Amino acid sequence: FFRRTLVPCACMAKQLSPNSPTPGVPTAPRVRSTPPDGAQRDPRDQHLYLHRQLEESAAIWRWRVPLEKISKEHCHSKEFAVGKYPWKLLCFERDVNGTAFLSFYLAVGDHEQQLRTGSANYTAREANFQLKAINVDPQKEEVKRCEHTFQYKEMDWGFNEFIKLDNLKSPDNGFIYDVDGVPCVLMEVTVK
């Protein structure tokens, strides 16, 4: 149902020159501090961008989230489209028996509109999706897969215990990277 892989850490990225491989760690694509469109953004802001269009109804989106935005308050990405449907990503901190986890979900992007139109007019949407926390070492990425039919009363679906926050926030684990002095994590969703 899911596999665990690790991603390169920001501390490694800072210590090594961009072109030198980490000894004993497979080479991975560098995490961009500037979005692919070249636009300069405040590093404290979230940033969502299309990483790869796989086919008309399948795509990979990446979401840069500053660590300071991860809290018990729900953090939503901007809306994005895959196929004919709008989606959003959602993450927040959740305490489970004294352990803090990052909860990570895929959500219906136009759920406010769907709620206003009522259940009789709601179109259920099926999605096969994968959620991922990017790491400097692809073997260490945290990856979880799911298939779900989004219904009128179930407008988001994902994982309450996606990854332990201690693991995600530790600079030695490869999930954190620096964007102009702001520690961030890079989350990814593949939707089909």
PDB file of N, CA and C in Angstrom, residues 117-187:
ATOM      1  N   THR A 117     -23.971  23.776  -4.011  1.00  0.00           N
ATOM      2  CA  THR A 117     -24.889  23.209  -5.004  1.00  0.00           C
ATOM      3  C   THR A 117     -25.689  22.040  -4.448  1.00  0.00           C
ATOM      4  N   GLY A 118     -25.202  21.430  -3.369  1.00  0.00           N
ATOM      5  CA  GLY A 118     -25.949  20.348  -2.732  1.00  0.00           C
ATOM      6  C   GLY A 118     -25.576  18.980  -3.258  1.00  0.00           C
ATOM      7  N   SER A 119     -25.902  17.976  -2.465  1.00  0.00           N
ATOM      8  CA  SER A 119     -25.488  16.607  -2.780  1.00  0.00           C
ATOM      9  C   SER A 119     -26.135  16.070  -4.054  1.00  0.00           C
ATOM     10  N   ALA A 120     -27.308  16.544  -4.402  1.00  0.00           N
ATOM     11  CA  ALA A 120     -27.982  16.036  -5.601  1.00  0.00           C
ATOM     12  C   ALA A 120     -27.198  16.384  -6.865  1.00  0.00           C
ATOM     13  N   ASN A 121     -26.450  17.482  -6.836  1.00  0.00           N
ATOM     14  CA  ASN A 121     -25.705  17.938  -8.007  1.00  0.00           C
ATOM     15  C   ASN A 121     -24.218  17.586  -7.953  1.00  0.00           C
ATOM     16  N   TYR A 122     -23.803  16.918  -6.898  1.00  0.00           N
ATOM     17  CA  TYR A 122     -22.373  16.634  -6.742  1.00  0.00           C
ATOM     18  C   TYR A 122     -21.942  15.488  -7.651  1.00  0.00           C
ATOM     19  N   THR A 123     -20.834  15.691  -8.326  1.00  0.00           N
ATOM     20  CA  THR A 123     -20.251  14.650  -9.171  1.00  0.00           C
ATOM     21  C   THR A 123     -19.132  13.984  -8.395  1.00  0.00           C
ATOM     22  N   ALA A 124     -19.291  12.701  -8.105  1.00  0.00           N
ATOM     23  CA  ALA A 124     -18.228  11.964  -7.422  1.00  0.00           C
ATOM     24  C   ALA A 124     -17.025  11.882  -8.352  1.00  0.00           C
ATOM     25  N   ARG A 125     -15.839  11.929  -7.787  1.00  0.00           N
ATOM     26  CA  ARG A 125     -14.630  11.829  -8.595  1.00  0.00           C
ATOM     27  C   ARG A 125     -13.687  10.805  -8.002  1.00  0.00           C
ATOM     28  N   GLU A 126     -13.213   9.945  -8.850  1.00  0.00           N
ATOM     29  CA  GLU A 126     -12.267   8.921  -8.430  1.00  0.00           C
ATOM     30  C   GLU A 126     -10.855   9.416  -8.687  1.00  0.00           C
ATOM     31  N   ALA A 127      -9.959   9.075  -7.782  1.00  0.00           N
ATOM     32  CA  ALA A 127      -8.560   9.452  -7.974  1.00  0.00           C
ATOM     33  C   ALA A 127      -7.658   8.351  -7.435  1.00  0.00           C
ATOM     34  N   ASN A 128      -6.653   8.059  -8.199  1.00  0.00           N
ATOM     35  CA  ASN A 128      -5.564   7.199  -7.773  1.00  0.00           C
ATOM     36  C   ASN A 128      -4.424   8.182  -7.545  1.00  0.00           C
ATOM     37  N   PHE A 129      -3.952   8.307  -6.299  1.00  0.00           N
ATOM     38  CA  PHE A 129      -2.951   9.332  -6.042  1.00  0.00           C
ATOM     39  C   PHE A 129      -1.837   8.844  -5.131  1.00  0.00           C
ATOM     40  N   GLN A 130      -0.737   9.569  -5.209  1.00  0.00           N
ATOM     41  CA  GLN A 130       0.445   9.279  -4.401  1.00  0.00           C
ATOM     42  C   GLN A 130       0.885  10.582  -3.753  1.00  0.00           C
ATOM     43  N   LEU A 131       1.113  10.557  -2.447  1.00  0.00           N
ATOM     44  CA  LEU A 131       1.616  11.710  -1.712  1.00  0.00           C
ATOM     45  C   LEU A 131       3.059  11.418  -1.326  1.00  0.00           C
ATOM     46  N   LYS A 132       3.915  12.451  -1.398  1.00  0.00           N
ATOM     47  CA  LYS A 132       5.340  12.219  -1.173  1.00  0.00           C
ATOM     48  C   LYS A 132       5.968  13.425  -0.475  1.00  0.00           C
ATOM     49  N   ALA A 133       6.873  13.148   0.470  1.00  0.00           N
ATOM     50  CA  ALA A 133       7.745  14.173   1.040  1.00  0.00           C
ATOM     51  C   ALA A 133       9.092  13.998   0.344  1.00  0.00           C
ATOM     52  N   ILE A 134       9.523  15.011  -0.399  1.00  0.00           N
ATOM     53  CA  ILE A 134      10.753  14.945  -1.187  1.00  0.00           C
ATOM     54  C   ILE A 134      11.963  15.017  -0.256  1.00  0.00           C
ATOM     55  N   ASN A 135      12.972  14.219  -0.565  1.00  0.00           N
ATOM     56  CA  ASN A 135      14.203  14.176   0.220  1.00  0.00           C
ATOM     57  C   ASN A 135      15.380  14.313  -0.731  1.00  0.00           C
ATOM     58  N   VAL A 136      16.525  14.783  -0.242  1.00  0.00           N
ATOM     59  CA  VAL A 136      17.712  14.900  -1.096  1.00  0.00           C
ATOM     60  C   VAL A 136      18.165  13.534  -1.578  1.00  0.00           C
ATOM     61  N   ASP A 137      17.852  12.496  -0.835  1.00  0.00           N
ATOM     62  CA  ASP A 137      18.164  11.122  -1.224  1.00  0.00           C
ATOM     63  C   ASP A 137      16.846  10.448  -1.612  1.00  0.00           C
ATOM     64  N   PRO A 138      16.625  10.190  -2.899  1.00  0.00           N
ATOM     65  CA  PRO A 138      15.356   9.595  -3.326  1.00  0.00           C
ATOM     66  C   PRO A 138      15.022   8.285  -2.606  1.00  0.00           C
ATOM     67  N   GLN A 139      16.032   7.582  -2.108  1.00  0.00           N
ATOM     68  CA  GLN A 139      15.784   6.336  -1.387  1.00  0.00           C
ATOM     69  C   GLN A 139      15.148   6.587  -0.021  1.00  0.00           C
ATOM     70  N   LYS A 140      15.182   7.819   0.441  1.00  0.00           N
ATOM     71  CA  LYS A 140      14.657   8.153   1.774  1.00  0.00           C
ATOM     72  C   LYS A 140      13.335   8.921   1.717  1.00  0.00           C
ATOM     73  N   GLU A 141      12.773   9.098   0.526  1.00  0.00           N
ATOM     74  CA  GLU A 141      11.507   9.816   0.415  1.00  0.00           C
ATOM     75  C   GLU A 141      10.395   9.053   1.131  1.00  0.00           C
ATOM     76  N   GLU A 142       9.482   9.808   1.705  1.00  0.00           N
ATOM     77  CA  GLU A 142       8.296   9.209   2.340  1.00  0.00           C
ATOM     78  C   GLU A 142       7.196   9.221   1.285  1.00  0.00           C
ATOM     79  N   VAL A 143       6.684   8.043   0.922  1.00  0.00           N
ATOM     80  CA  VAL A 143       5.707   7.922  -0.158  1.00  0.00           C
ATOM     81  C   VAL A 143       4.543   7.058   0.319  1.00  0.00           C
ATOM     82  N   LYS A 144       3.328   7.544   0.073  1.00  0.00           N
ATOM     83  CA  LYS A 144       2.134   6.750   0.393  1.00  0.00           C
ATOM     84  C   LYS A 144       1.155   6.891  -0.767  1.00  0.00           C
ATOM     85  N   ARG A 145       0.542   5.771  -1.117  1.00  0.00           N
ATOM     86  CA  ARG A 145      -0.396   5.733  -2.246  1.00  0.00           C
ATOM     87  C   ARG A 145      -1.803   5.421  -1.761  1.00  0.00           C
ATOM     88  N   CYS A 146      -2.777   5.885  -2.554  1.00  0.00           N
ATOM     89  CA  CYS A 146      -4.168   5.667  -2.177  1.00  0.00           C
ATOM     90  C   CYS A 146      -5.057   5.746  -3.417  1.00  0.00           C
ATOM     91  N   GLU A 147      -6.161   5.041  -3.367  1.00  0.00           N
ATOM     92  CA  GLU A 147      -7.196   5.162  -4.380  1.00  0.00           C
ATOM     93  C   GLU A 147      -8.479   5.476  -3.630  1.00  0.00           C
ATOM     94  N   HIS A 148      -9.199   6.502  -4.083  1.00  0.00           N
ATOM     95  CA  HIS A 148     -10.391   6.920  -3.333  1.00  0.00           C
ATOM     96  C   HIS A 148     -11.407   7.546  -4.276  1.00  0.00           C
ATOM     97  N   THR A 149     -12.680   7.344  -3.951  1.00  0.00           N
ATOM     98  CA  THR A 149     -13.762   8.042  -4.631  1.00  0.00           C
ATOM     99  C   THR A 149     -14.213   9.165  -3.713  1.00  0.00           C
ATOM    100  N   PHE A 150     -14.027  10.394  -4.162  1.00  0.00           N
ATOM    101  CA  PHE A 150     -14.395  11.570  -3.369  1.00  0.00           C
ATOM    102  C   PHE A 150     -15.894  11.787  -3.517  1.00  0.00           C
ATOM    103  N   GLN A 151     -16.591  11.737  -2.388  1.00  0.00           N
ATOM    104  CA  GLN A 151     -18.039  11.872  -2.342  1.00  0.00           C
ATOM    105  C   GLN A 151     -18.401  13.242  -1.774  1.00  0.00           C
ATOM    106  N   TYR A 152     -19.698  13.527  -1.766  1.00  0.00           N
ATOM    107  CA  TYR A 152     -20.193  14.798  -1.255  1.00  0.00           C
ATOM    108  C   TYR A 152     -19.749  15.050   0.182  1.00  0.00           C
ATOM    109  N   LYS A 153     -19.761  14.045   1.035  1.00  0.00           N
ATOM    110  CA  LYS A 153     -19.401  14.219   2.446  1.00  0.00           C
ATOM    111  C   LYS A 153     -17.938  13.878   2.726  1.00  0.00           C
ATOM    112  N   GLU A 154     -17.192  13.425   1.732  1.00  0.00           N
ATOM    113  CA  GLU A 154     -15.771  13.097   1.894  1.00  0.00           C
ATOM    114  C   GLU A 154     -14.970  13.870   0.859  1.00  0.00           C
ATOM    115  N   MET A 155     -14.676  15.103   1.176  1.00  0.00           N
ATOM    116  CA  MET A 155     -14.034  15.978   0.199  1.00  0.00           C
ATOM    117  C   MET A 155     -12.519  16.026   0.340  1.00  0.00           C
ATOM    118  N   ASP A 156     -11.959  15.271   1.279  1.00  0.00           N
ATOM    119  CA  ASP A 156     -10.505  15.134   1.341  1.00  0.00           C
ATOM    120  C   ASP A 156     -10.172  13.711   1.783  1.00  0.00           C
ATOM    121  N   TRP A 157      -8.997  13.249   1.404  1.00  0.00           N
ATOM    122  CA  TRP A 157      -8.597  11.890   1.746  1.00  0.00           C
ATOM    123  C   TRP A 157      -7.078  11.848   1.769  1.00  0.00           C
ATOM    124  N   GLY A 158      -6.536  11.183   2.770  1.00  0.00           N
ATOM    125  CA  GLY A 158      -5.088  11.087   2.862  1.00  0.00           C
ATOM    126  C   GLY A 158      -4.674  10.344   4.116  1.00  0.00           C
ATOM    127  N   PHE A 159      -3.646  10.861   4.772  1.00  0.00           N
ATOM    128  CA  PHE A 159      -3.018  10.130   5.858  1.00  0.00           C
ATOM    129  C   PHE A 159      -2.865  11.007   7.099  1.00  0.00           C
ATOM    130  N   ASN A 160      -3.483  10.576   8.212  1.00  0.00           N
ATOM    131  CA  ASN A 160      -3.352  11.280   9.491  1.00  0.00           C
ATOM    132  C   ASN A 160      -1.917  11.235   9.993  1.00  0.00           C
ATOM    133  N   GLU A 161      -1.233  10.126   9.761  1.00  0.00           N
ATOM    134  CA  GLU A 161       0.133   9.921  10.253  1.00  0.00           C
ATOM    135  C   GLU A 161       1.066   9.735   9.058  1.00  0.00           C
ATOM    136  N   PHE A 162       1.162  10.788   8.222  1.00  0.00           N
ATOM    137  CA  PHE A 162       1.962  10.670   7.007  1.00  0.00           C
ATOM    138  C   PHE A 162       3.443  10.471   7.334  1.00  0.00           C
ATOM    139  N   ILE A 163       3.984  11.309   8.216  1.00  0.00           N
ATOM    140  CA  ILE A 163       5.380  11.198   8.632  1.00  0.00           C
ATOM    141  C   ILE A 163       5.515  11.855  10.008  1.00  0.00           C
ATOM    142  N   LYS A 164       6.382  11.295  10.861  1.00  0.00           N
ATOM    143  CA  LYS A 164       6.633  11.920  12.160  1.00  0.00           C
ATOM    144  C   LYS A 164       7.295  13.264  11.940  1.00  0.00           C
ATOM    145  N   LEU A 165       6.808  14.285  12.654  1.00  0.00           N
ATOM    146  CA  LEU A 165       7.362  15.627  12.476  1.00  0.00           C
ATOM    147  C   LEU A 165       8.828  15.699  12.882  1.00  0.00           C
ATOM    148  N   ASP A 166       9.230  14.961  13.911  1.00  0.00           N
ATOM    149  CA  ASP A 166      10.648  14.951  14.297  1.00  0.00           C
ATOM    150  C   ASP A 166      11.519  14.488  13.141  1.00  0.00           C
ATOM    151  N   ASN A 167      11.070  13.472  12.435  1.00  0.00           N
ATOM    152  CA  ASN A 167      11.815  12.952  11.282  1.00  0.00           C
ATOM    153  C   ASN A 167      11.853  13.986  10.163  1.00  0.00           C
ATOM    154  N   LEU A 168      10.707  14.612   9.884  1.00  0.00           N
ATOM    155  CA  LEU A 168      10.612  15.601   8.815  1.00  0.00           C
ATOM    156  C   LEU A 168      11.460  16.834   9.105  1.00  0.00           C
ATOM    157  N   LYS A 169      11.449  17.300  10.360  1.00  0.00           N
ATOM    158  CA  LYS A 169      12.104  18.565  10.712  1.00  0.00           C
ATOM    159  C   LYS A 169      13.584  18.441  11.055  1.00  0.00           C
ATOM    160  N   SER A 170      14.095  17.246  11.242  1.00  0.00           N
ATOM    161  CA  SER A 170      15.511  17.084  11.575  1.00  0.00           C
ATOM    162  C   SER A 170      16.375  17.415  10.361  1.00  0.00           C
ATOM    163  N   PRO A 171      17.284  18.393  10.478  1.00  0.00           N
ATOM    164  CA  PRO A 171      18.127  18.767   9.338  1.00  0.00           C
ATOM    165  C   PRO A 171      18.986  17.609   8.817  1.00  0.00           C
ATOM    166  N   ASP A 172      19.275  16.641   9.660  1.00  0.00           N
ATOM    167  CA  ASP A 172      20.126  15.520   9.244  1.00  0.00           C
ATOM    168  C   ASP A 172      19.386  14.481   8.401  1.00  0.00           C
ATOM    169  N   ASN A 173      18.068  14.561   8.319  1.00  0.00           N
ATOM    170  CA  ASN A 173      17.292  13.534   7.617  1.00  0.00           C
ATOM    171  C   ASN A 173      17.044  13.833   6.144  1.00  0.00           C
ATOM    172  N   GLY A 174      17.359  15.047   5.679  1.00  0.00           N
ATOM    173  CA  GLY A 174      17.290  15.344   4.255  1.00  0.00           C
ATOM    174  C   GLY A 174      15.974  15.863   3.718  1.00  0.00           C
ATOM    175  N   PHE A 175      14.998  16.137   4.577  1.00  0.00           N
ATOM    176  CA  PHE A 175      13.717  16.651   4.083  1.00  0.00           C
ATOM    177  C   PHE A 175      13.684  18.177   4.019  1.00  0.00           C
ATOM    178  N   ILE A 176      14.547  18.832   4.773  1.00  0.00           N
ATOM    179  CA  ILE A 176      14.519  20.286   4.855  1.00  0.00           C
ATOM    180  C   ILE A 176      15.537  20.864   3.877  1.00  0.00           C
ATOM    181  N   TYR A 177      15.137  21.908   3.178  1.00  0.00           N
ATOM    182  CA  TYR A 177      16.089  22.635   2.359  1.00  0.00           C
ATOM    183  C   TYR A 177      15.871  24.125   2.575  1.00  0.00           C
ATOM    184  N   ASP A 178      16.895  24.863   2.277  1.00  0.00           N
ATOM    185  CA  ASP A 178      16.931  26.281   2.576  1.00  0.00           C
ATOM    186  C   ASP A 178      16.525  27.085   1.345  1.00  0.00           C
ATOM    187  N   VAL A 179      15.597  28.019   1.527  1.00  0.00           N
ATOM    188  CA  VAL A 179      15.230  28.953   0.473  1.00  0.00           C
ATOM    189  C   VAL A 179      15.454  30.346   1.037  1.00  0.00           C
ATOM    190  N   ASP A 180      16.569  30.946   0.677  1.00  0.00           N
ATOM    191  CA  ASP A 180      16.921  32.293   1.149  1.00  0.00           C
ATOM    192  C   ASP A 180      16.807  32.418   2.665  1.00  0.00           C
ATOM    193  N   GLY A 181      17.328  31.418   3.378  1.00  0.00           N
ATOM    194  CA  GLY A 181      17.346  31.456   4.838  1.00  0.00           C
ATOM    195  C   GLY A 181      16.087  30.930   5.507  1.00  0.00           C
ATOM    196  N   VAL A 182      15.108  30.498   4.723  1.00  0.00           N
ATOM    197  CA  VAL A 182      13.855  29.986   5.281  1.00  0.00           C
ATOM    198  C   VAL A 182      13.833  28.465   5.106  1.00  0.00           C
ATOM    199  N   PRO A 183      13.775  27.687   6.210  1.00  0.00           N
ATOM    200  CA  PRO A 183      13.700  26.231   6.074  1.00  0.00           C
ATOM    201  C   PRO A 183      12.329  25.802   5.534  1.00  0.00           C
ATOM    202  N   CYS A 184      12.353  24.971   4.496  1.00  0.00           N
ATOM    203  CA  CYS A 184      11.126  24.525   3.829  1.00  0.00           C
ATOM    204  C   CYS A 184      11.159  23.024   3.623  1.00  0.00           C
ATOM    205  N   VAL A 185       9.984  22.452   3.380  1.00  0.00           N
ATOM    206  CA  VAL A 185       9.877  21.070   2.923  1.00  0.00           C
ATOM    207  C   VAL A 185       9.174  21.110   1.569  1.00  0.00           C
ATOM    208  N   LEU A 186       9.435  20.106   0.765  1.00  0.00           N
ATOM    209  CA  LEU A 186       8.819  20.019  -0.541  1.00  0.00           C
ATOM    210  C   LEU A 186       7.937  18.776  -0.571  1.00  0.00           C
ATOM    211  N   MET A 187       6.641  18.993  -0.764  1.00  0.00           N
ATOM    212  CA  MET A 187       5.674  17.913  -0.805  1.00  0.00           C
ATOM    213  C   MET A 187       5.245  17.728  -2.262  1.00  0.00           C
TER     214      MET A 187
END
